[in-house]
């Protein structure tokens, strides 16, 4: 059994193991060294944010039984994608695939802020009134489905190997939980880390209620896209303790924290606020 076959056979166990492991590590870190004091009872937020995760997982398996891995297998069998047209060593193909997919996710994130109808869907993620590890896995089912379709297209165009798909999904999930963590990191260490990976101090700015701060620091994994493409912001104006997390026009606890209210966010109110084309 080669690596791709092993990963394909044990994909769910691998991803679930990393998910639970990173969630536990971040939860303990947040307990031992929190960065900000929470505004909403943690238990209520965690139950509802994790409820969204379970709902999304169920819907993805129902709609896309093979998920991104299935698309990689299909693309490989049919020779789709640039990496199937050129004689690229397997190790290099994996690295190129992970970096390219990360760039796709960065662009996707920017687009979800730029197009009003997509911002309606994405703002459920930003409407969280606190910022911790569960914010990093709190996305509307519509966004999860659209994101999977975008991944399908990227996999077909790039020709991403099966192992690279699983590796990327594990990294994306792990770094999203890490960079949304309510954890304290020494300033000197953070200054070094944010050249390598998106840190909580870097990404927390993106969850500010101020328009220009929300429309910055879009990266989830690699920070180089924000730095090279002009969307990087070093610090929030009010500092990390003084900044307001969330959206100015979504402050109701029942709407922003309770699952039924969260799912209704795309359908509420007129579209205004934080989309890039309305940037102040």
PDB file of C-alpha atoms in Angstrom:
ATOM      1  CA  UNK A   1       0.000   0.000   0.000  1.00  0.00           C
ATOM      2  CA  UNK A   2       1.508   3.340  -1.076  1.00  0.00           C
ATOM      3  CA  UNK A   3       1.121   6.668   0.749  1.00  0.00           C
ATOM      4  CA  UNK A   4      -1.822   7.896  -1.319  1.00  0.00           C
ATOM      5  CA  UNK A   5      -3.725   4.649  -0.795  1.00  0.00           C
ATOM      6  CA  UNK A   6      -3.077   4.729   2.954  1.00  0.00           C
ATOM      7  CA  UNK A   7      -4.200   8.363   3.253  1.00  0.00           C
ATOM      8  CA  UNK A   8      -7.269   7.683   1.131  1.00  0.00           C
ATOM      9  CA  UNK A   9      -8.221   4.701   3.261  1.00  0.00           C
ATOM     10  CA  UNK A  10      -7.742   6.513   6.588  1.00  0.00           C
ATOM     11  CA  UNK A  11      -8.631  10.089   5.592  1.00  0.00           C
ATOM     12  CA  UNK A  12     -11.484  10.604   8.057  1.00  0.00           C
ATOM     13  CA  UNK A  13      -9.516   9.186  10.999  1.00  0.00           C
ATOM     14  CA  UNK A  14      -6.476  11.319  10.146  1.00  0.00           C
ATOM     15  CA  UNK A  15      -8.466  14.535   9.845  1.00  0.00           C
ATOM     16  CA  UNK A  16     -10.585  13.856  12.937  1.00  0.00           C
ATOM     17  CA  UNK A  17      -7.512  13.014  14.994  1.00  0.00           C
ATOM     18  CA  UNK A  18      -5.753  16.248  14.060  1.00  0.00           C
ATOM     19  CA  UNK A  19      -8.944  18.267  14.578  1.00  0.00           C
ATOM     20  CA  UNK A  20      -9.543  16.969  18.093  1.00  0.00           C
ATOM     21  CA  UNK A  21      -5.856  17.180  18.991  1.00  0.00           C
ATOM     22  CA  UNK A  22      -5.439  20.820  17.895  1.00  0.00           C
ATOM     23  CA  UNK A  23      -8.761  21.783  19.477  1.00  0.00           C
ATOM     24  CA  UNK A  24      -7.655  20.310  22.809  1.00  0.00           C
ATOM     25  CA  UNK A  25      -4.211  21.948  22.661  1.00  0.00           C
ATOM     26  CA  UNK A  26      -5.677  25.364  21.841  1.00  0.00           C
ATOM     27  CA  UNK A  27      -8.366  25.030  24.511  1.00  0.00           C
ATOM     28  CA  UNK A  28      -5.716  24.307  27.159  1.00  0.00           C
ATOM     29  CA  UNK A  29      -3.540  27.171  25.905  1.00  0.00           C
ATOM     30  CA  UNK A  30      -6.495  29.569  26.042  1.00  0.00           C
ATOM     31  CA  UNK A  31      -7.179  28.419  29.588  1.00  0.00           C
ATOM     32  CA  UNK A  32      -3.586  28.876  30.746  1.00  0.00           C
ATOM     33  CA  UNK A  33      -2.675  32.096  28.875  1.00  0.00           C
ATOM     34  CA  UNK A  34      -5.732  33.981  27.553  1.00  0.00           C
ATOM     35  CA  UNK A  35      -5.157  37.163  25.511  1.00  0.00           C
ATOM     36  CA  UNK A  36      -8.543  38.812  26.044  1.00  0.00           C
ATOM     37  CA  UNK A  37     -11.323  38.521  28.592  1.00  0.00           C
ATOM     38  CA  UNK A  38     -14.449  36.963  26.987  1.00  0.00           C
ATOM     39  CA  UNK A  39     -17.628  39.046  26.675  1.00  0.00           C
ATOM     40  CA  UNK A  40     -19.977  36.052  26.264  1.00  0.00           C
ATOM     41  CA  UNK A  41     -20.127  32.910  28.456  1.00  0.00           C
ATOM     42  CA  UNK A  42     -17.710  30.471  26.858  1.00  0.00           C
ATOM     43  CA  UNK A  43     -19.855  27.358  27.279  1.00  0.00           C
ATOM     44  CA  UNK A  44     -22.755  28.876  25.314  1.00  0.00           C
ATOM     45  CA  UNK A  45     -20.486  29.968  22.471  1.00  0.00           C
ATOM     46  CA  UNK A  46     -18.677  26.654  22.292  1.00  0.00           C
ATOM     47  CA  UNK A  47     -21.873  24.580  22.191  1.00  0.00           C
ATOM     48  CA  UNK A  48     -23.290  26.643  19.329  1.00  0.00           C
ATOM     49  CA  UNK A  49     -20.035  27.082  17.385  1.00  0.00           C
ATOM     50  CA  UNK A  50     -19.307  23.359  17.581  1.00  0.00           C
ATOM     51  CA  UNK A  51     -22.925  22.740  16.603  1.00  0.00           C
ATOM     52  CA  UNK A  52     -22.207  24.543  13.326  1.00  0.00           C
ATOM     53  CA  UNK A  53     -19.187  22.259  12.771  1.00  0.00           C
ATOM     54  CA  UNK A  54     -21.281  19.110  13.204  1.00  0.00           C
ATOM     55  CA  UNK A  55     -23.982  20.491  10.896  1.00  0.00           C
ATOM     56  CA  UNK A  56     -21.425  21.393   8.232  1.00  0.00           C
ATOM     57  CA  UNK A  57     -19.725  18.003   8.447  1.00  0.00           C
ATOM     58  CA  UNK A  58     -23.058  16.233   7.996  1.00  0.00           C
ATOM     59  CA  UNK A  59     -24.065  18.384   5.017  1.00  0.00           C
ATOM     60  CA  UNK A  60     -20.695  17.983   3.286  1.00  0.00           C
ATOM     61  CA  UNK A  61     -20.783  14.208   3.566  1.00  0.00           C
ATOM     62  CA  UNK A  62     -24.389  14.220   2.353  1.00  0.00           C
ATOM     63  CA  UNK A  63     -23.794  16.514  -0.652  1.00  0.00           C
ATOM     64  CA  UNK A  64     -20.171  15.606  -1.479  1.00  0.00           C
ATOM     65  CA  UNK A  65     -19.562  12.036  -0.240  1.00  0.00           C
ATOM     66  CA  UNK A  66     -16.017  11.961  -1.629  1.00  0.00           C
ATOM     67  CA  UNK A  67     -15.249  15.575  -0.647  1.00  0.00           C
ATOM     68  CA  UNK A  68     -11.990  17.123  -1.892  1.00  0.00           C
ATOM     69  CA  UNK A  69     -10.130  13.821  -1.742  1.00  0.00           C
ATOM     70  CA  UNK A  70     -12.667  12.245  -4.070  1.00  0.00           C
ATOM     71  CA  UNK A  71     -12.141  15.096  -6.521  1.00  0.00           C
ATOM     72  CA  UNK A  72      -8.370  14.546  -6.391  1.00  0.00           C
ATOM     73  CA  UNK A  73      -8.827  10.857  -7.160  1.00  0.00           C
ATOM     74  CA  UNK A  74     -11.175  11.658 -10.048  1.00  0.00           C
ATOM     75  CA  UNK A  75      -8.814  14.317 -11.462  1.00  0.00           C
ATOM     76  CA  UNK A  76      -5.862  11.932 -11.198  1.00  0.00           C
ATOM     77  CA  UNK A  77      -7.707   9.120 -12.979  1.00  0.00           C
ATOM     78  CA  UNK A  78      -8.597  11.457 -15.852  1.00  0.00           C
ATOM     79  CA  UNK A  79      -5.234  13.254 -15.973  1.00  0.00           C
ATOM     80  CA  UNK A  80      -6.733  16.647 -15.151  1.00  0.00           C
ATOM     81  CA  UNK A  81      -4.552  19.504 -13.948  1.00  0.00           C
ATOM     82  CA  UNK A  82      -1.233  21.130 -14.698  1.00  0.00           C
ATOM     83  CA  UNK A  83       0.749  18.805 -12.457  1.00  0.00           C
ATOM     84  CA  UNK A  84      -0.418  15.835 -14.545  1.00  0.00           C
ATOM     85  CA  UNK A  85       0.825  17.455 -17.757  1.00  0.00           C
ATOM     86  CA  UNK A  86       4.376  18.120 -16.608  1.00  0.00           C
ATOM     87  CA  UNK A  87       6.935  15.646 -15.178  1.00  0.00           C
ATOM     88  CA  UNK A  88       7.055  17.100 -11.662  1.00  0.00           C
ATOM     89  CA  UNK A  89       8.652  15.037  -8.835  1.00  0.00           C
ATOM     90  CA  UNK A  90       6.028  13.860  -6.353  1.00  0.00           C
ATOM     91  CA  UNK A  91       7.494  15.745  -3.383  1.00  0.00           C
ATOM     92  CA  UNK A  92       7.634  18.993  -5.338  1.00  0.00           C
ATOM     93  CA  UNK A  93       4.089  18.427  -6.605  1.00  0.00           C
ATOM     94  CA  UNK A  94       2.873  18.145  -3.004  1.00  0.00           C
ATOM     95  CA  UNK A  95       4.633  21.378  -1.956  1.00  0.00           C
ATOM     96  CA  UNK A  96       3.422  23.300  -5.015  1.00  0.00           C
ATOM     97  CA  UNK A  97      -0.114  22.011  -4.467  1.00  0.00           C
ATOM     98  CA  UNK A  98      -0.273  23.052  -0.820  1.00  0.00           C
ATOM     99  CA  UNK A  99       1.088  26.542  -1.547  1.00  0.00           C
ATOM    100  CA  UNK A 100      -1.197  26.992  -4.575  1.00  0.00           C
ATOM    101  CA  UNK A 101      -4.264  25.839  -2.641  1.00  0.00           C
ATOM    102  CA  UNK A 102      -3.401  28.228   0.162  1.00  0.00           C
ATOM    103  CA  UNK A 103      -3.296  31.084  -2.352  1.00  0.00           C
ATOM    104  CA  UNK A 104      -6.704  29.997  -3.665  1.00  0.00           C
ATOM    105  CA  UNK A 105      -8.132  30.130  -0.136  1.00  0.00           C
ATOM    106  CA  UNK A 106      -6.638  33.605   0.350  1.00  0.00           C
ATOM    107  CA  UNK A 107      -8.287  34.797  -2.880  1.00  0.00           C
ATOM    108  CA  UNK A 108     -11.545  33.130  -1.869  1.00  0.00           C
ATOM    109  CA  UNK A 109     -11.468  34.987   1.436  1.00  0.00           C
ATOM    110  CA  UNK A 110     -10.887  38.325  -0.292  1.00  0.00           C
ATOM    111  CA  UNK A 111     -13.734  37.614  -2.741  1.00  0.00           C
ATOM    112  CA  UNK A 112     -16.110  36.788   0.120  1.00  0.00           C
ATOM    113  CA  UNK A 113     -15.406  40.254   1.486  1.00  0.00           C
ATOM    114  CA  UNK A 114     -15.612  41.966  -1.909  1.00  0.00           C
ATOM    115  CA  UNK A 115     -18.878  40.629  -3.346  1.00  0.00           C
ATOM    116  CA  UNK A 116     -21.963  41.724  -1.367  1.00  0.00           C
ATOM    117  CA  UNK A 117     -23.964  38.496  -1.659  1.00  0.00           C
ATOM    118  CA  UNK A 118     -20.937  36.450  -0.538  1.00  0.00           C
ATOM    119  CA  UNK A 119     -20.259  38.851   2.319  1.00  0.00           C
ATOM    120  CA  UNK A 120     -23.807  38.164   3.547  1.00  0.00           C
ATOM    121  CA  UNK A 121     -22.810  34.516   3.946  1.00  0.00           C
ATOM    122  CA  UNK A 122     -19.310  35.122   5.321  1.00  0.00           C
ATOM    123  CA  UNK A 123     -20.379  37.666   7.929  1.00  0.00           C
ATOM    124  CA  UNK A 124     -21.675  34.864  10.178  1.00  0.00           C
ATOM    125  CA  UNK A 125     -18.012  34.076  10.803  1.00  0.00           C
ATOM    126  CA  UNK A 126     -17.314  37.722  11.686  1.00  0.00           C
ATOM    127  CA  UNK A 127     -20.428  38.129  13.819  1.00  0.00           C
ATOM    128  CA  UNK A 128     -18.889  36.083  16.631  1.00  0.00           C
ATOM    129  CA  UNK A 129     -18.766  38.412  19.637  1.00  0.00           C
ATOM    130  CA  UNK A 130     -15.601  36.822  20.996  1.00  0.00           C
ATOM    131  CA  UNK A 131     -12.474  35.476  19.342  1.00  0.00           C
ATOM    132  CA  UNK A 132     -11.178  32.035  20.238  1.00  0.00           C
ATOM    133  CA  UNK A 133     -10.357  28.643  18.740  1.00  0.00           C
ATOM    134  CA  UNK A 134     -14.015  27.903  17.903  1.00  0.00           C
ATOM    135  CA  UNK A 135     -14.254  31.083  15.812  1.00  0.00           C
ATOM    136  CA  UNK A 136     -11.819  29.428  13.413  1.00  0.00           C
ATOM    137  CA  UNK A 137     -14.277  26.612  12.656  1.00  0.00           C
ATOM    138  CA  UNK A 138     -17.473  28.692  12.705  1.00  0.00           C
ATOM    139  CA  UNK A 139     -18.648  29.144   9.104  1.00  0.00           C
ATOM    140  CA  UNK A 140     -22.110  29.215   7.564  1.00  0.00           C
ATOM    141  CA  UNK A 141     -23.097  26.002   5.713  1.00  0.00           C
ATOM    142  CA  UNK A 142     -23.524  28.036   2.506  1.00  0.00           C
ATOM    143  CA  UNK A 143     -19.913  29.191   2.773  1.00  0.00           C
ATOM    144  CA  UNK A 144     -18.670  25.669   3.445  1.00  0.00           C
ATOM    145  CA  UNK A 145     -20.472  24.352   0.359  1.00  0.00           C
ATOM    146  CA  UNK A 146     -19.221  27.203  -1.847  1.00  0.00           C
ATOM    147  CA  UNK A 147     -15.701  26.738  -0.516  1.00  0.00           C
ATOM    148  CA  UNK A 148     -15.807  23.035  -1.384  1.00  0.00           C
ATOM    149  CA  UNK A 149     -16.870  23.846  -4.954  1.00  0.00           C
ATOM    150  CA  UNK A 150     -13.977  26.303  -5.249  1.00  0.00           C
ATOM    151  CA  UNK A 151     -11.595  23.599  -3.976  1.00  0.00           C
ATOM    152  CA  UNK A 152     -12.961  21.188  -6.587  1.00  0.00           C
ATOM    153  CA  UNK A 153     -12.136  23.692  -9.316  1.00  0.00           C
ATOM    154  CA  UNK A 154      -8.654  24.364  -7.927  1.00  0.00           C
ATOM    155  CA  UNK A 155      -7.874  20.644  -7.619  1.00  0.00           C
ATOM    156  CA  UNK A 156      -9.004  20.030 -11.211  1.00  0.00           C
ATOM    157  CA  UNK A 157      -6.904  22.914 -12.579  1.00  0.00           C
ATOM    158  CA  UNK A 158      -3.779  22.260 -10.496  1.00  0.00           C
ATOM    159  CA  UNK A 159      -3.892  18.460 -10.492  1.00  0.00           C
ATOM    160  CA  UNK A 160      -3.421  18.164  -6.724  1.00  0.00           C
ATOM    161  CA  UNK A 161      -2.286  14.705  -5.499  1.00  0.00           C
ATOM    162  CA  UNK A 162      -4.462  12.933  -2.929  1.00  0.00           C
ATOM    163  CA  UNK A 163      -1.832  13.204  -0.187  1.00  0.00           C
ATOM    164  CA  UNK A 164      -1.488  16.954  -0.819  1.00  0.00           C
ATOM    165  CA  UNK A 165      -5.266  17.421  -0.487  1.00  0.00           C
ATOM    166  CA  UNK A 166      -5.359  15.717   2.911  1.00  0.00           C
ATOM    167  CA  UNK A 167      -2.203  17.531   4.043  1.00  0.00           C
ATOM    168  CA  UNK A 168      -3.658  20.867   2.977  1.00  0.00           C
ATOM    169  CA  UNK A 169      -7.013  20.218   4.673  1.00  0.00           C
ATOM    170  CA  UNK A 170      -5.250  19.239   7.915  1.00  0.00           C
ATOM    171  CA  UNK A 171      -2.988  22.320   7.780  1.00  0.00           C
ATOM    172  CA  UNK A 172      -5.851  24.665   6.927  1.00  0.00           C
ATOM    173  CA  UNK A 173      -7.979  23.357   9.766  1.00  0.00           C
ATOM    174  CA  UNK A 174      -5.079  23.410  12.241  1.00  0.00           C
ATOM    175  CA  UNK A 175      -3.854  26.905  11.336  1.00  0.00           C
ATOM    176  CA  UNK A 176      -7.399  28.293  11.345  1.00  0.00           C
ATOM    177  CA  UNK A 177      -7.887  27.076  14.928  1.00  0.00           C
ATOM    178  CA  UNK A 178      -4.411  28.341  15.864  1.00  0.00           C
ATOM    179  CA  UNK A 179      -4.711  31.817  14.388  1.00  0.00           C
ATOM    180  CA  UNK A 180      -8.153  32.311  15.930  1.00  0.00           C
ATOM    181  CA  UNK A 181      -6.869  31.318  19.353  1.00  0.00           C
ATOM    182  CA  UNK A 182      -7.427  33.596  22.332  1.00  0.00           C
ATOM    183  CA  UNK A 183      -3.833  32.973  23.384  1.00  0.00           C
ATOM    184  CA  UNK A 184      -0.987  35.147  24.552  1.00  0.00           C
ATOM    185  CA  UNK A 185       2.303  34.959  22.629  1.00  0.00           C
ATOM    186  CA  UNK A 186       5.434  36.912  23.505  1.00  0.00           C
ATOM    187  CA  UNK A 187       5.862  39.922  21.195  1.00  0.00           C
ATOM    188  CA  UNK A 188       9.358  38.915  20.081  1.00  0.00           C
ATOM    189  CA  UNK A 189       8.225  35.400  19.223  1.00  0.00           C
ATOM    190  CA  UNK A 190       5.147  36.683  17.415  1.00  0.00           C
ATOM    191  CA  UNK A 191       7.293  39.021  15.290  1.00  0.00           C
ATOM    192  CA  UNK A 192       9.245  36.017  14.037  1.00  0.00           C
ATOM    193  CA  UNK A 193       6.321  33.611  13.677  1.00  0.00           C
ATOM    194  CA  UNK A 194       4.168  35.989  11.612  1.00  0.00           C
ATOM    195  CA  UNK A 195       6.726  35.788   8.795  1.00  0.00           C
ATOM    196  CA  UNK A 196       6.162  32.013   8.665  1.00  0.00           C
ATOM    197  CA  UNK A 197       2.544  31.451   9.642  1.00  0.00           C
ATOM    198  CA  UNK A 198      -0.495  33.627  10.359  1.00  0.00           C
ATOM    199  CA  UNK A 199      -0.504  34.156  14.138  1.00  0.00           C
ATOM    200  CA  UNK A 200      -3.442  34.977  16.426  1.00  0.00           C
ATOM    201  CA  UNK A 201      -2.044  38.502  16.925  1.00  0.00           C
ATOM    202  CA  UNK A 202      -2.023  39.002  13.153  1.00  0.00           C
ATOM    203  CA  UNK A 203      -5.418  37.495  12.365  1.00  0.00           C
ATOM    204  CA  UNK A 204      -7.258  39.023  15.333  1.00  0.00           C
ATOM    205  CA  UNK A 205      -7.013  42.392  13.538  1.00  0.00           C
ATOM    206  CA  UNK A 206      -9.185  40.902  10.793  1.00  0.00           C
ATOM    207  CA  UNK A 207     -11.994  40.412  13.323  1.00  0.00           C
ATOM    208  CA  UNK A 208     -12.077  44.054  14.386  1.00  0.00           C
ATOM    209  CA  UNK A 209     -15.389  45.872  13.972  1.00  0.00           C
ATOM    210  CA  UNK A 210     -13.589  48.695  12.109  1.00  0.00           C
ATOM    211  CA  UNK A 211     -14.046  48.400   8.343  1.00  0.00           C
ATOM    212  CA  UNK A 212     -10.451  48.918   7.255  1.00  0.00           C
ATOM    213  CA  UNK A 213      -9.143  46.501   9.876  1.00  0.00           C
ATOM    214  CA  UNK A 214     -11.685  43.830   8.926  1.00  0.00           C
ATOM    215  CA  UNK A 215     -10.550  44.142   5.319  1.00  0.00           C
ATOM    216  CA  UNK A 216      -6.950  43.213   6.091  1.00  0.00           C
ATOM    217  CA  UNK A 217      -4.974  40.098   7.055  1.00  0.00           C
ATOM    218  CA  UNK A 218      -7.023  37.626   5.009  1.00  0.00           C
ATOM    219  CA  UNK A 219      -4.543  34.755   5.168  1.00  0.00           C
ATOM    220  CA  UNK A 220      -5.282  31.591   7.147  1.00  0.00           C
ATOM    221  CA  UNK A 221      -2.026  29.713   6.739  1.00  0.00           C
ATOM    222  CA  UNK A 222       0.788  31.556   4.939  1.00  0.00           C
ATOM    223  CA  UNK A 223       1.217  35.284   5.713  1.00  0.00           C
ATOM    224  CA  UNK A 224       3.115  36.085   2.514  1.00  0.00           C
ATOM    225  CA  UNK A 225      -0.053  36.752   0.461  1.00  0.00           C
ATOM    226  CA  UNK A 226      -1.119  39.616   2.741  1.00  0.00           C
ATOM    227  CA  UNK A 227       2.385  41.041   2.859  1.00  0.00           C
ATOM    228  CA  UNK A 228       3.011  40.895  -0.897  1.00  0.00           C
ATOM    229  CA  UNK A 229      -0.475  41.901  -2.058  1.00  0.00           C
ATOM    230  CA  UNK A 230      -0.970  44.910   0.194  1.00  0.00           C
ATOM    231  CA  UNK A 231      -3.599  43.565   2.600  1.00  0.00           C
ATOM    232  CA  UNK A 232      -1.318  43.273   5.646  1.00  0.00           C
ATOM    233  CA  UNK A 233      -1.991  45.326   8.778  1.00  0.00           C
ATOM    234  CA  UNK A 234       0.347  45.087  11.726  1.00  0.00           C
ATOM    235  CA  UNK A 235      -1.842  46.092  14.693  1.00  0.00           C
ATOM    236  CA  UNK A 236      -5.374  47.346  15.450  1.00  0.00           C
ATOM    237  CA  UNK A 237      -5.698  51.042  16.288  1.00  0.00           C
ATOM    238  CA  UNK A 238      -7.179  50.402  19.727  1.00  0.00           C
ATOM    239  CA  UNK A 239      -4.821  47.576  20.640  1.00  0.00           C
ATOM    240  CA  UNK A 240      -5.831  43.956  21.101  1.00  0.00           C
ATOM    241  CA  UNK A 241      -7.455  44.500  24.488  1.00  0.00           C
ATOM    242  CA  UNK A 242      -9.243  47.680  23.409  1.00  0.00           C
ATOM    243  CA  UNK A 243     -10.537  46.590  19.997  1.00  0.00           C
ATOM    244  CA  UNK A 244     -14.145  45.489  19.542  1.00  0.00           C
ATOM    245  CA  UNK A 245     -14.563  42.005  18.115  1.00  0.00           C
ATOM    246  CA  UNK A 246     -17.388  41.374  15.654  1.00  0.00           C
ATOM    247  CA  UNK A 247     -19.547  43.586  13.454  1.00  0.00           C
ATOM    248  CA  UNK A 248     -21.013  46.965  14.333  1.00  0.00           C
ATOM    249  CA  UNK A 249     -24.515  46.050  13.142  1.00  0.00           C
ATOM    250  CA  UNK A 250     -24.597  42.565  14.720  1.00  0.00           C
ATOM    251  CA  UNK A 251     -24.331  42.826  18.497  1.00  0.00           C
ATOM    252  CA  UNK A 252     -27.375  40.846  19.649  1.00  0.00           C
ATOM    253  CA  UNK A 253     -26.319  37.760  21.605  1.00  0.00           C
ATOM    254  CA  UNK A 254     -29.216  35.573  20.461  1.00  0.00           C
ATOM    255  CA  UNK A 255     -28.446  36.404  16.836  1.00  0.00           C
ATOM    256  CA  UNK A 256     -24.658  36.140  17.002  1.00  0.00           C
ATOM    257  CA  UNK A 257     -24.216  33.268  19.444  1.00  0.00           C
ATOM    258  CA  UNK A 258     -27.270  30.966  19.260  1.00  0.00           C
ATOM    259  CA  UNK A 259     -27.187  28.514  16.339  1.00  0.00           C
ATOM    260  CA  UNK A 260     -30.575  29.398  14.847  1.00  0.00           C
ATOM    261  CA  UNK A 261     -29.725  33.102  14.869  1.00  0.00           C
ATOM    262  CA  UNK A 262     -26.305  32.473  13.347  1.00  0.00           C
ATOM    263  CA  UNK A 263     -27.806  30.524  10.452  1.00  0.00           C
ATOM    264  CA  UNK A 264     -30.268  33.368   9.790  1.00  0.00           C
ATOM    265  CA  UNK A 265     -27.578  36.080   9.491  1.00  0.00           C
ATOM    266  CA  UNK A 266     -27.280  35.965   5.658  1.00  0.00           C
ATOM    267  CA  UNK A 267     -30.977  36.804   5.368  1.00  0.00           C
ATOM    268  CA  UNK A 268     -31.118  39.680   7.849  1.00  0.00           C
ATOM    269  CA  UNK A 269     -31.069  43.403   7.072  1.00  0.00           C
ATOM    270  CA  UNK A 270     -29.841  45.440   4.156  1.00  0.00           C
ATOM    271  CA  UNK A 271     -26.352  44.786   2.919  1.00  0.00           C
ATOM    272  CA  UNK A 272     -23.958  47.372   4.263  1.00  0.00           C
ATOM    273  CA  UNK A 273     -20.738  47.581   6.173  1.00  0.00           C
ATOM    274  CA  UNK A 274     -17.546  45.678   5.775  1.00  0.00           C
ATOM    275  CA  UNK A 275     -17.402  44.589   2.126  1.00  0.00           C
ATOM    276  CA  UNK A 276     -14.244  45.798   0.414  1.00  0.00           C
ATOM    277  CA  UNK A 277     -16.125  47.845  -2.168  1.00  0.00           C
ATOM    278  CA  UNK A 278     -17.529  49.839   0.758  1.00  0.00           C
ATOM    279  CA  UNK A 279     -14.189  50.184   2.515  1.00  0.00           C
ATOM    280  CA  UNK A 280     -13.680  53.444   4.395  1.00  0.00           C
TER     281      UNK A 280
END
